[in-house]
Amino acid sequence: EDKVVQSPLSLVVHEGDTVTLNCSYEVTNFRSLLWYKQEKKAPTFLFMLTSSGIEKKSGRLSSILDKKELFSILNITATQTGDSAVYLCAVPRSGGSNYKLTFGKGTLLTVNP
Amino acid sequence: NAGVTQTPKFQVLKTGQSMTLQCAQDMNHEYMSWYRQDPGMGLRLIHYSVGAGITDQGEVPNGYNVSRSTTEDFPLRLLSAAPSQTSVYFCASSNTGTPDTFGSGTRLTVV
């Protein structure tokens, strides 16, 4: 059975801190891993990772994939209160297409001023 | 450009009632999907569509029907609402298959 496990489940930091969010996965025929940010409403797409060791970067956010150890990390540097959200990790299901995703339960990040 | 629009935003149903959650996108995306989000469960795929006239089941399809008569619209029908269908429902679309644009959600309560 496909599995996506995120850790920690929740995290509280102060503005300016750097945080690392973890996502480990078990899926056969791995194709990609996706990160989303969910504030009060809809998830927004952050990154799609397909290759091991290649960092994806967008401003203060970056992510890297380790296909050998079956995990990904999402780093946020110089956190701001606007980074407070649930961060979701997902992988396409075994034997399914890219739109059949298995999601982790998410990490709730709270950034205090 | 509105993106993905879901209506209604909130709905309360009685057990056994039926209703349709609406989803429309204006980006000419081929792929559309419906997810439900429950506390502690993450997002789970209900149904999806790879184009007009083509739909298939996701992970938790029971109790829901979909159709895709146009590229723009992908309504989700609850046939006979049950308390277990109390959830937040998200519609998503993309052109790559990987959902990259979500609607703002419909919070459904079944009493």
PDB file of C-alpha atoms in Angstrom:
ATOM      1  CA  GLU A   1       0.000   0.000   0.000  1.00  0.00           C
ATOM      2  CA  ASP A   2       1.278   3.461  -0.883  1.00  0.00           C
ATOM      3  CA  LYS A   3       2.342   5.547   2.048  1.00  0.00           C
ATOM      4  CA  VAL A   4       3.321   9.176   2.531  1.00  0.00           C
ATOM      5  CA  VAL A   5       4.426  10.246   6.003  1.00  0.00           C
ATOM      6  CA  GLN A   6       5.159  13.827   6.904  1.00  0.00           C
ATOM      7  CA  SER A   7       6.976  15.060   9.957  1.00  0.00           C
ATOM      8  CA  PRO A   8       6.664  16.868  12.168  1.00  0.00           C
ATOM      9  CA  LEU A   9       2.875  17.088  12.263  1.00  0.00           C
ATOM     10  CA  SER A  10       3.126  20.603  13.629  1.00  0.00           C
ATOM     11  CA  LEU A  11       5.825  23.146  14.238  1.00  0.00           C
ATOM     12  CA  VAL A  12       5.918  26.576  15.874  1.00  0.00           C
ATOM     13  CA  VAL A  13       8.778  28.951  15.100  1.00  0.00           C
ATOM     14  CA  HIS A  14       9.609  32.650  15.320  1.00  0.00           C
ATOM     15  CA  GLU A  15       9.942  34.951  12.371  1.00  0.00           C
ATOM     16  CA  GLY A  16      13.391  34.705  10.869  1.00  0.00           C
ATOM     17  CA  ASP A  17      13.926  31.060  11.809  1.00  0.00           C
ATOM     18  CA  THR A  18      14.768  28.416   9.224  1.00  0.00           C
ATOM     19  CA  VAL A  19      12.570  25.313   9.124  1.00  0.00           C
ATOM     20  CA  THR A  20      12.892  21.909   7.523  1.00  0.00           C
ATOM     21  CA  LEU A  21       9.822  19.822   6.778  1.00  0.00           C
ATOM     22  CA  ASN A  22      10.133  16.133   6.007  1.00  0.00           C
ATOM     23  CA  CYS A  23       8.253  13.791   3.712  1.00  0.00           C
ATOM     24  CA  SER A  24       9.012  10.091   3.397  1.00  0.00           C
ATOM     25  CA  TYR A  25       7.222   7.841   0.953  1.00  0.00           C
ATOM     26  CA  GLU A  26       6.686   4.245  -0.031  1.00  0.00           C
ATOM     27  CA  VAL A  27       5.395   3.713  -3.548  1.00  0.00           C
ATOM     28  CA  THR A  28       6.335   1.392  -6.358  1.00  0.00           C
ATOM     29  CA  ASN A  29       7.177   2.912  -9.736  1.00  0.00           C
ATOM     30  CA  PHE A  30       8.037   6.291  -8.252  1.00  0.00           C
ATOM     31  CA  ARG A  31       7.544   9.093 -10.739  1.00  0.00           C
ATOM     32  CA  SER A  32       7.430  12.338  -8.827  1.00  0.00           C
ATOM     33  CA  LEU A  33       6.847  14.008  -5.472  1.00  0.00           C
ATOM     34  CA  LEU A  34       4.838  17.171  -5.036  1.00  0.00           C
ATOM     35  CA  TRP A  35       4.689  19.855  -2.381  1.00  0.00           C
ATOM     36  CA  TYR A  36       1.700  22.102  -1.764  1.00  0.00           C
ATOM     37  CA  LYS A  37       1.020  24.967   0.625  1.00  0.00           C
ATOM     38  CA  GLN A  38      -2.461  25.199   2.108  1.00  0.00           C
ATOM     39  CA  GLU A  39      -3.455  28.337   3.914  1.00  0.00           C
ATOM     40  CA  LYS A  40      -7.035  28.762   5.010  1.00  0.00           C
ATOM     41  CA  LYS A  41      -8.542  27.453   1.809  1.00  0.00           C
ATOM     42  CA  ALA A  42      -7.187  25.894  -1.364  1.00  0.00           C
ATOM     43  CA  PRO A  43      -3.810  24.157  -1.654  1.00  0.00           C
ATOM     44  CA  THR A  44      -1.373  25.949  -3.904  1.00  0.00           C
ATOM     45  CA  PHE A  45       1.256  24.068  -5.857  1.00  0.00           C
ATOM     46  CA  LEU A  46       4.872  24.666  -4.820  1.00  0.00           C
ATOM     47  CA  PHE A  47       7.216  22.105  -6.369  1.00  0.00           C
ATOM     48  CA  MET A  48       7.340  18.899  -8.326  1.00  0.00           C
ATOM     49  CA  LEU A  49      10.486  16.809  -7.902  1.00  0.00           C
ATOM     50  CA  THR A  50      11.406  13.944 -10.139  1.00  0.00           C
ATOM     51  CA  SER A  51      15.192  13.666  -9.967  1.00  0.00           C
ATOM     52  CA  SER A  52      17.270  12.847  -6.954  1.00  0.00           C
ATOM     53  CA  GLY A  53      19.671  15.431  -5.624  1.00  0.00           C
ATOM     54  CA  ILE A  54      18.447  18.344  -7.724  1.00  0.00           C
ATOM     55  CA  GLU A  55      17.211  21.251  -5.633  1.00  0.00           C
ATOM     56  CA  LYS A  56      14.140  23.148  -6.659  1.00  0.00           C
ATOM     57  CA  LYS A  57      14.065  26.722  -5.410  1.00  0.00           C
ATOM     58  CA  SER A  58      11.528  29.518  -5.267  1.00  0.00           C
ATOM     59  CA  GLY A  59      12.525  32.531  -3.228  1.00  0.00           C
ATOM     60  CA  ARG A  60      13.013  31.438   0.378  1.00  0.00           C
ATOM     61  CA  LEU A  61      11.594  27.971  -0.275  1.00  0.00           C
ATOM     62  CA  SER A  62      13.610  25.071  -1.564  1.00  0.00           C
ATOM     63  CA  SER A  63      13.132  21.360  -1.823  1.00  0.00           C
ATOM     64  CA  ILE A  64      15.251  18.339  -2.595  1.00  0.00           C
ATOM     65  CA  LEU A  65      14.528  14.691  -3.223  1.00  0.00           C
ATOM     66  CA  ASP A  66      16.494  11.615  -2.168  1.00  0.00           C
ATOM     67  CA  LYS A  67      15.237   8.661  -4.209  1.00  0.00           C
ATOM     68  CA  LYS A  68      17.617   6.222  -2.566  1.00  0.00           C
ATOM     69  CA  GLU A  69      16.400   6.982   0.947  1.00  0.00           C
ATOM     70  CA  LEU A  70      12.829   7.682  -0.230  1.00  0.00           C
ATOM     71  CA  PHE A  71      12.319  11.125   1.234  1.00  0.00           C
ATOM     72  CA  SER A  72      12.114  14.781   0.429  1.00  0.00           C
ATOM     73  CA  ILE A  73      12.651  17.907   2.504  1.00  0.00           C
ATOM     74  CA  LEU A  74      11.157  21.345   2.160  1.00  0.00           C
ATOM     75  CA  ASN A  75      13.267  24.161   3.558  1.00  0.00           C
ATOM     76  CA  ILE A  76      12.002  27.629   4.352  1.00  0.00           C
ATOM     77  CA  THR A  77      14.603  30.224   5.287  1.00  0.00           C
ATOM     78  CA  ALA A  78      13.987  33.549   7.065  1.00  0.00           C
ATOM     79  CA  THR A  79      10.407  32.541   7.837  1.00  0.00           C
ATOM     80  CA  GLN A  80       7.652  35.145   7.815  1.00  0.00           C
ATOM     81  CA  THR A  81       4.184  35.084   9.372  1.00  0.00           C
ATOM     82  CA  GLY A  82       2.796  34.624   5.862  1.00  0.00           C
ATOM     83  CA  ASP A  83       4.501  31.242   5.713  1.00  0.00           C
ATOM     84  CA  SER A  84       2.060  29.956   8.349  1.00  0.00           C
ATOM     85  CA  ALA A  85       0.125  27.179   6.618  1.00  0.00           C
ATOM     86  CA  VAL A  86      -0.243  23.447   6.271  1.00  0.00           C
ATOM     87  CA  TYR A  87       2.374  22.008   3.929  1.00  0.00           C
ATOM     88  CA  LEU A  88       1.288  18.919   2.037  1.00  0.00           C
ATOM     89  CA  CYS A  89       3.396  16.318   0.319  1.00  0.00           C
ATOM     90  CA  ALA A  90       1.994  13.909  -2.294  1.00  0.00           C
ATOM     91  CA  VAL A  91       3.104  11.202  -4.705  1.00  0.00           C
ATOM     92  CA  PRO A  92       1.297   9.621  -7.662  1.00  0.00           C
ATOM     93  CA  ARG A  93      -0.126   6.277  -6.654  1.00  0.00           C
ATOM     94  CA  SER A  94       1.436   2.989  -7.688  1.00  0.00           C
ATOM     95  CA  GLY A  95      -0.053   1.817 -10.951  1.00  0.00           C
ATOM     96  CA  GLY A  96      -1.979   5.054 -11.354  1.00  0.00           C
ATOM     97  CA  SER A  97      -1.537   8.177 -13.400  1.00  0.00           C
ATOM     98  CA  ASN A  98      -0.039  11.452 -12.246  1.00  0.00           C
ATOM     99  CA  TYR A  99      -3.425  12.764 -11.163  1.00  0.00           C
ATOM    100  CA  LYS A 100      -4.072   9.901  -8.718  1.00  0.00           C
ATOM    101  CA  LEU A 101      -2.171  11.262  -5.768  1.00  0.00           C
ATOM    102  CA  THR A 102      -1.589   9.894  -2.291  1.00  0.00           C
ATOM    103  CA  PHE A 103      -1.241  12.781   0.152  1.00  0.00           C
ATOM    104  CA  GLY A 104       0.443  12.918   3.497  1.00  0.00           C
ATOM    105  CA  LYS A 105      -1.424  14.364   6.460  1.00  0.00           C
ATOM    106  CA  GLY A 106       0.526  17.585   6.275  1.00  0.00           C
ATOM    107  CA  THR A 107       2.724  19.659   8.550  1.00  0.00           C
ATOM    108  CA  LEU A 108       1.094  22.629  10.261  1.00  0.00           C
ATOM    109  CA  LEU A 109       3.638  25.435  10.410  1.00  0.00           C
ATOM    110  CA  THR A 110       2.956  28.416  12.653  1.00  0.00           C
ATOM    111  CA  VAL A 111       5.311  31.384  12.398  1.00  0.00           C
ATOM    112  CA  ASN A 112       4.993  33.809  15.295  1.00  0.00           C
ATOM    113  CA  PRO A 113       6.099  37.443  15.024  1.00  0.00           C
TER     114      PRO A 113
ATOM    115  CA  ASN B   1      -9.025  34.977 -14.976  1.00  0.00           C
ATOM    116  CA  ALA B   2     -11.067  33.235 -12.276  1.00  0.00           C
ATOM    117  CA  GLY B   3      -9.152  29.912 -12.186  1.00  0.00           C
ATOM    118  CA  VAL B   4     -11.199  27.161 -10.536  1.00  0.00           C
ATOM    119  CA  THR B   5     -14.549  28.241  -9.110  1.00  0.00           C
ATOM    120  CA  GLN B   6     -16.498  26.092  -6.681  1.00  0.00           C
ATOM    121  CA  THR B   7     -20.027  26.669  -5.497  1.00  0.00           C
ATOM    122  CA  PRO B   8     -21.488  26.692  -2.955  1.00  0.00           C
ATOM    123  CA  LYS B   9     -18.862  27.551  -0.331  1.00  0.00           C
ATOM    124  CA  PHE B  10     -20.943  26.097   2.498  1.00  0.00           C
ATOM    125  CA  GLN B  11     -23.832  23.639   2.554  1.00  0.00           C
ATOM    126  CA  VAL B  12     -25.817  21.801   5.200  1.00  0.00           C
ATOM    127  CA  LEU B  13     -27.784  18.744   4.085  1.00  0.00           C
ATOM    128  CA  LYS B  14     -30.060  16.328   5.830  1.00  0.00           C
ATOM    129  CA  THR B  15     -29.276  12.636   5.626  1.00  0.00           C
ATOM    130  CA  GLY B  16     -30.716  11.207   2.428  1.00  0.00           C
ATOM    131  CA  GLN B  17     -30.832  14.463   0.494  1.00  0.00           C
ATOM    132  CA  SER B  18     -29.038  14.805  -2.800  1.00  0.00           C
ATOM    133  CA  MET B  19     -27.104  17.761  -4.131  1.00  0.00           C
ATOM    134  CA  THR B  20     -24.553  18.801  -6.705  1.00  0.00           C
ATOM    135  CA  LEU B  21     -21.300  20.574  -5.966  1.00  0.00           C
ATOM    136  CA  GLN B  22     -20.324  22.755  -8.894  1.00  0.00           C
ATOM    137  CA  CYS B  23     -16.820  23.194 -10.270  1.00  0.00           C
ATOM    138  CA  ALA B  24     -15.867  25.342 -13.241  1.00  0.00           C
ATOM    139  CA  GLN B  25     -12.485  26.319 -14.664  1.00  0.00           C
ATOM    140  CA  ASP B  26     -11.666  28.867 -17.337  1.00  0.00           C
ATOM    141  CA  MET B  27      -8.108  27.804 -18.157  1.00  0.00           C
ATOM    142  CA  ASN B  28      -9.013  25.176 -20.767  1.00  0.00           C
ATOM    143  CA  HIS B  29      -7.445  22.488 -18.591  1.00  0.00           C
ATOM    144  CA  GLU B  30      -8.038  18.909 -19.700  1.00  0.00           C
ATOM    145  CA  TYR B  31      -7.621  17.276 -16.292  1.00  0.00           C
ATOM    146  CA  MET B  32     -10.069  17.875 -13.466  1.00  0.00           C
ATOM    147  CA  SER B  33     -10.502  16.078 -10.168  1.00  0.00           C
ATOM    148  CA  TRP B  34     -12.438  16.092  -6.922  1.00  0.00           C
ATOM    149  CA  TYR B  35     -10.838  15.581  -3.508  1.00  0.00           C
ATOM    150  CA  ARG B  36     -12.225  15.456  -0.035  1.00  0.00           C
ATOM    151  CA  GLN B  37     -10.271  16.578   2.995  1.00  0.00           C
ATOM    152  CA  ASP B  38     -11.037  15.247   6.446  1.00  0.00           C
ATOM    153  CA  PRO B  39      -9.202  16.072   9.686  1.00  0.00           C
ATOM    154  CA  GLY B  40      -6.136  13.881  10.085  1.00  0.00           C
ATOM    155  CA  MET B  41      -6.711  12.155   6.730  1.00  0.00           C
ATOM    156  CA  GLY B  42      -5.083  14.381   4.138  1.00  0.00           C
ATOM    157  CA  LEU B  43      -6.674  14.843   0.720  1.00  0.00           C
ATOM    158  CA  ARG B  44      -8.294  11.813  -0.904  1.00  0.00           C
ATOM    159  CA  LEU B  45      -9.257  11.534  -4.564  1.00  0.00           C
ATOM    160  CA  ILE B  46     -12.953  10.911  -5.261  1.00  0.00           C
ATOM    161  CA  HIS B  47     -13.253  11.085  -9.061  1.00  0.00           C
ATOM    162  CA  TYR B  48     -11.262  12.534 -11.876  1.00  0.00           C
ATOM    163  CA  SER B  49     -11.563  13.336 -15.571  1.00  0.00           C
ATOM    164  CA  VAL B  50      -8.955  13.448 -18.327  1.00  0.00           C
ATOM    165  CA  GLY B  51     -11.184  15.326 -20.738  1.00  0.00           C
ATOM    166  CA  ALA B  52     -14.765  15.984 -21.756  1.00  0.00           C
ATOM    167  CA  GLY B  53     -16.757  12.758 -21.754  1.00  0.00           C
ATOM    168  CA  ILE B  54     -14.123  10.778 -19.819  1.00  0.00           C
ATOM    169  CA  THR B  55     -14.297  10.143 -16.074  1.00  0.00           C
ATOM    170  CA  ASP B  56     -12.968   7.521 -13.706  1.00  0.00           C
ATOM    171  CA  GLN B  57     -12.985   6.637 -10.044  1.00  0.00           C
ATOM    172  CA  GLY B  58     -10.443   7.648  -7.489  1.00  0.00           C
ATOM    173  CA  GLU B  59      -9.745   6.326  -4.038  1.00  0.00           C
ATOM    174  CA  VAL B  60     -13.117   7.009  -2.367  1.00  0.00           C
ATOM    175  CA  PRO B  61     -15.824   7.098  -5.091  1.00  0.00           C
ATOM    176  CA  ASN B  62     -18.746   5.459  -3.270  1.00  0.00           C
ATOM    177  CA  GLY B  63     -21.751   7.699  -2.858  1.00  0.00           C
ATOM    178  CA  TYR B  64     -20.615  10.179  -5.512  1.00  0.00           C
ATOM    179  CA  ASN B  65     -21.237  10.567  -9.239  1.00  0.00           C
ATOM    180  CA  VAL B  66     -19.553  12.806 -11.781  1.00  0.00           C
ATOM    181  CA  SER B  67     -19.939  13.716 -15.418  1.00  0.00           C
ATOM    182  CA  ARG B  68     -17.909  15.912 -17.753  1.00  0.00           C
ATOM    183  CA  SER B  69     -20.000  17.188 -20.620  1.00  0.00           C
ATOM    184  CA  THR B  70     -17.758  20.219 -21.257  1.00  0.00           C
ATOM    185  CA  THR B  71     -14.096  21.013 -20.700  1.00  0.00           C
ATOM    186  CA  GLU B  72     -15.036  23.763 -18.262  1.00  0.00           C
ATOM    187  CA  ASP B  73     -17.393  22.015 -15.860  1.00  0.00           C
ATOM    188  CA  PHE B  74     -17.005  19.009 -13.587  1.00  0.00           C
ATOM    189  CA  PRO B  75     -19.912  18.711 -11.129  1.00  0.00           C
ATOM    190  CA  LEU B  76     -19.903  16.259  -8.232  1.00  0.00           C
ATOM    191  CA  ARG B  77     -23.224  14.724  -7.265  1.00  0.00           C
ATOM    192  CA  LEU B  78     -24.044  13.299  -3.874  1.00  0.00           C
ATOM    193  CA  LEU B  79     -26.776  10.762  -4.465  1.00  0.00           C
ATOM    194  CA  SER B  80     -28.056  10.261  -0.920  1.00  0.00           C
ATOM    195  CA  ALA B  81     -26.067  12.237   1.618  1.00  0.00           C
ATOM    196  CA  ALA B  82     -24.717  10.482   4.705  1.00  0.00           C
ATOM    197  CA  PRO B  83     -23.014  11.946   7.802  1.00  0.00           C
ATOM    198  CA  SER B  84     -19.782  10.219   6.670  1.00  0.00           C
ATOM    199  CA  GLN B  85     -19.740  12.612   3.713  1.00  0.00           C
ATOM    200  CA  THR B  86     -19.307  15.596   5.996  1.00  0.00           C
ATOM    201  CA  SER B  87     -16.039  17.031   4.719  1.00  0.00           C
ATOM    202  CA  VAL B  88     -14.374  19.816   2.795  1.00  0.00           C
ATOM    203  CA  TYR B  89     -14.433  19.190  -0.944  1.00  0.00           C
ATOM    204  CA  PHE B  90     -11.866  20.563  -3.363  1.00  0.00           C
ATOM    205  CA  CYS B  91     -11.960  20.596  -7.116  1.00  0.00           C
ATOM    206  CA  ALA B  92      -8.651  20.809  -8.983  1.00  0.00           C
ATOM    207  CA  SER B  93      -7.518  21.130 -12.574  1.00  0.00           C
ATOM    208  CA  SER B  94      -4.371  21.047 -14.660  1.00  0.00           C
ATOM    209  CA  ASN B  95      -3.005  20.479 -18.120  1.00  0.00           C
ATOM    210  CA  THR B  96      -0.288  18.110 -16.993  1.00  0.00           C
ATOM    211  CA  GLY B  97      -2.323  15.614 -14.998  1.00  0.00           C
ATOM    212  CA  THR B  98      -0.743  16.722 -11.723  1.00  0.00           C
ATOM    213  CA  PRO B  99      -3.291  19.007 -10.024  1.00  0.00           C
ATOM    214  CA  ASP B 100      -1.833  22.479  -9.849  1.00  0.00           C
ATOM    215  CA  THR B 101      -4.880  24.716  -9.430  1.00  0.00           C
ATOM    216  CA  PHE B 102      -7.434  24.148  -6.717  1.00  0.00           C
ATOM    217  CA  GLY B 103     -10.757  25.775  -6.026  1.00  0.00           C
ATOM    218  CA  SER B 104     -11.410  27.391  -2.662  1.00  0.00           C
ATOM    219  CA  GLY B 105     -13.441  24.456  -1.417  1.00  0.00           C
ATOM    220  CA  THR B 106     -16.971  23.571  -0.343  1.00  0.00           C
ATOM    221  CA  ARG B 107     -17.571  22.835   3.321  1.00  0.00           C
ATOM    222  CA  LEU B 108     -20.369  20.262   3.508  1.00  0.00           C
ATOM    223  CA  THR B 109     -22.122  19.180   6.680  1.00  0.00           C
ATOM    224  CA  VAL B 110     -24.593  16.298   6.643  1.00  0.00           C
ATOM    225  CA  VAL B 111     -26.850  16.081   9.678  1.00  0.00           C
TER     226      VAL B 111
END
